[in-house]
Amino acid sequence: MNDTPGWTSPGSAPSDGQDGSGVPRPASPGDANGSAPQWSKDQPPAGQWQAPTAPAPGAPAPARAQSGPGWGGPQQPYNQWGRPPAAKPGVIPLRPLTMGEILDGAVTTMRRYWQTVLTISVTVAVIGQVADVLAQRYLVPAAPDVNADASPSEQLQQSADAMQSSLIGMGPAYLIMLVATLVCAALLTVVISRAVLGRPVTLGTAWQEARPRLLPLLGLTLLVALMSAGIMFVGLLPGLLLGGAGGVGLAFLGGAAAFVTVIWLTIRFSLASPALMLERQGVFTSLKRSAKLVQGSWWRIFGITILTQLLIFLVAMIITIPFAAIAIGTSDGGFGGLMSGTTPENSWSFLIITGIGGVIVNAITYPISAGVTALLYVDQRIRREALDLELARAAGLPGYGG
């Protein structure tokens, strides 16, 4: 492994005498000739070996024997299992990770390399929110007044038309936010890959390494989105064609089945983005890599992803609600207008204040989301491909080779 994204050759099966990472296993007695262990002929007489006894009361305890390289060196700390703790050159220990360690690694990266991380996330958040504010101000039509005398079907049609107009008006903003979010995820993945090794990275270096992968990353994101939309369309189509009450029930069942399928595929391909960035793979190869890494761990990755999104949602609510209250209070009509049904959605004061809240939310949540995804990828490769040995070697830790 080296200190650039790509790390080690993925997917190679462990060969004879190796553990999957290129590090030879120590030979056991008898391995050289394929025979049983050859013990020395000068063995002590039988029955003259005694088990060690406990020291007398008040006597000092014997020193613990050291193992591994550097026996004569200082005493290594031991954990509760009597083993030396895993090496930690960067933000995570080099061993299989728990959910708490994954979240802690993402937060530690943001705290330790805050200049680079916040420069990326704040810039992307500002670009996305400016596009959103301008689109809502100039492109999204005002909500039509609801006709109280209209029939329920007419009111439903009016709501559908208003939603369609809003989606069309927000289209350019969504596209800008998609590109900005992809750039943010790519840059943060590079930062986290260096943070695992304990090596900082500047914004210029992160951009230089991430720039060649932006178009493949965009293609990967669009492919997964189109795949999900196609599955939902196929699930809803039979019910829409049938119509009537039976069509509604069939559309519900088909939509539910399609939704479950989309969730399954989303988790199955959730590690494709870091695989594409750090292994420099193609789009389809990255999808296959993600499926291979997720296999057998789908529920674990699903649980960590859901809990992470719940945490992000709670953080967003804590920040968004005060800004929304301030925006409503300073807009025309204030809370009284809101109670009477007047919405201040297109006023400049409302859009600017809520936009500031959105920038703060995205600046905090982007690094956490990208960090959890990248560290889940690292964790799965540690579990399946002994990536921890390659990471230790790349970090220059003693005892792991050059």
Coordinates of N, CA, C and O in Angstrom, one line a residue, residues 26 38 72 251 283 293:
P26 N 4.1 -16.8 9.6 CA 5.3 -17.5 10.1 C 5.1 -19.0 10.0 O 4.0 -19.6 10.2
Q38 N 9.9 -31.8 14.7 CA 11.1 -32.5 15.2 C 11.6 -31.9 16.5 O 12.2 -30.8 16.4
G72 N 13.2 -6.4 24.7 CA 13.8 -5.7 25.8 C 13.4 -4.2 25.9 O 13.9 -3.5 26.7
A251 N -51.2 -1.1 -7.2 CA -50.1 -0.1 -7.2 C -49.5 0.0 -5.8 O -48.3 0.2 -5.7
V283 N -17.1 2.4 -13.2 CA -18.4 2.4 -12.6 C -19.0 1.0 -12.3 O -19.3 0.7 -11.2
L293 N -18.2 -6.6 -1.1 CA -17.9 -6.2 0.3 C -19.1 -6.2 1.2 O -19.0 -6.5 2.4

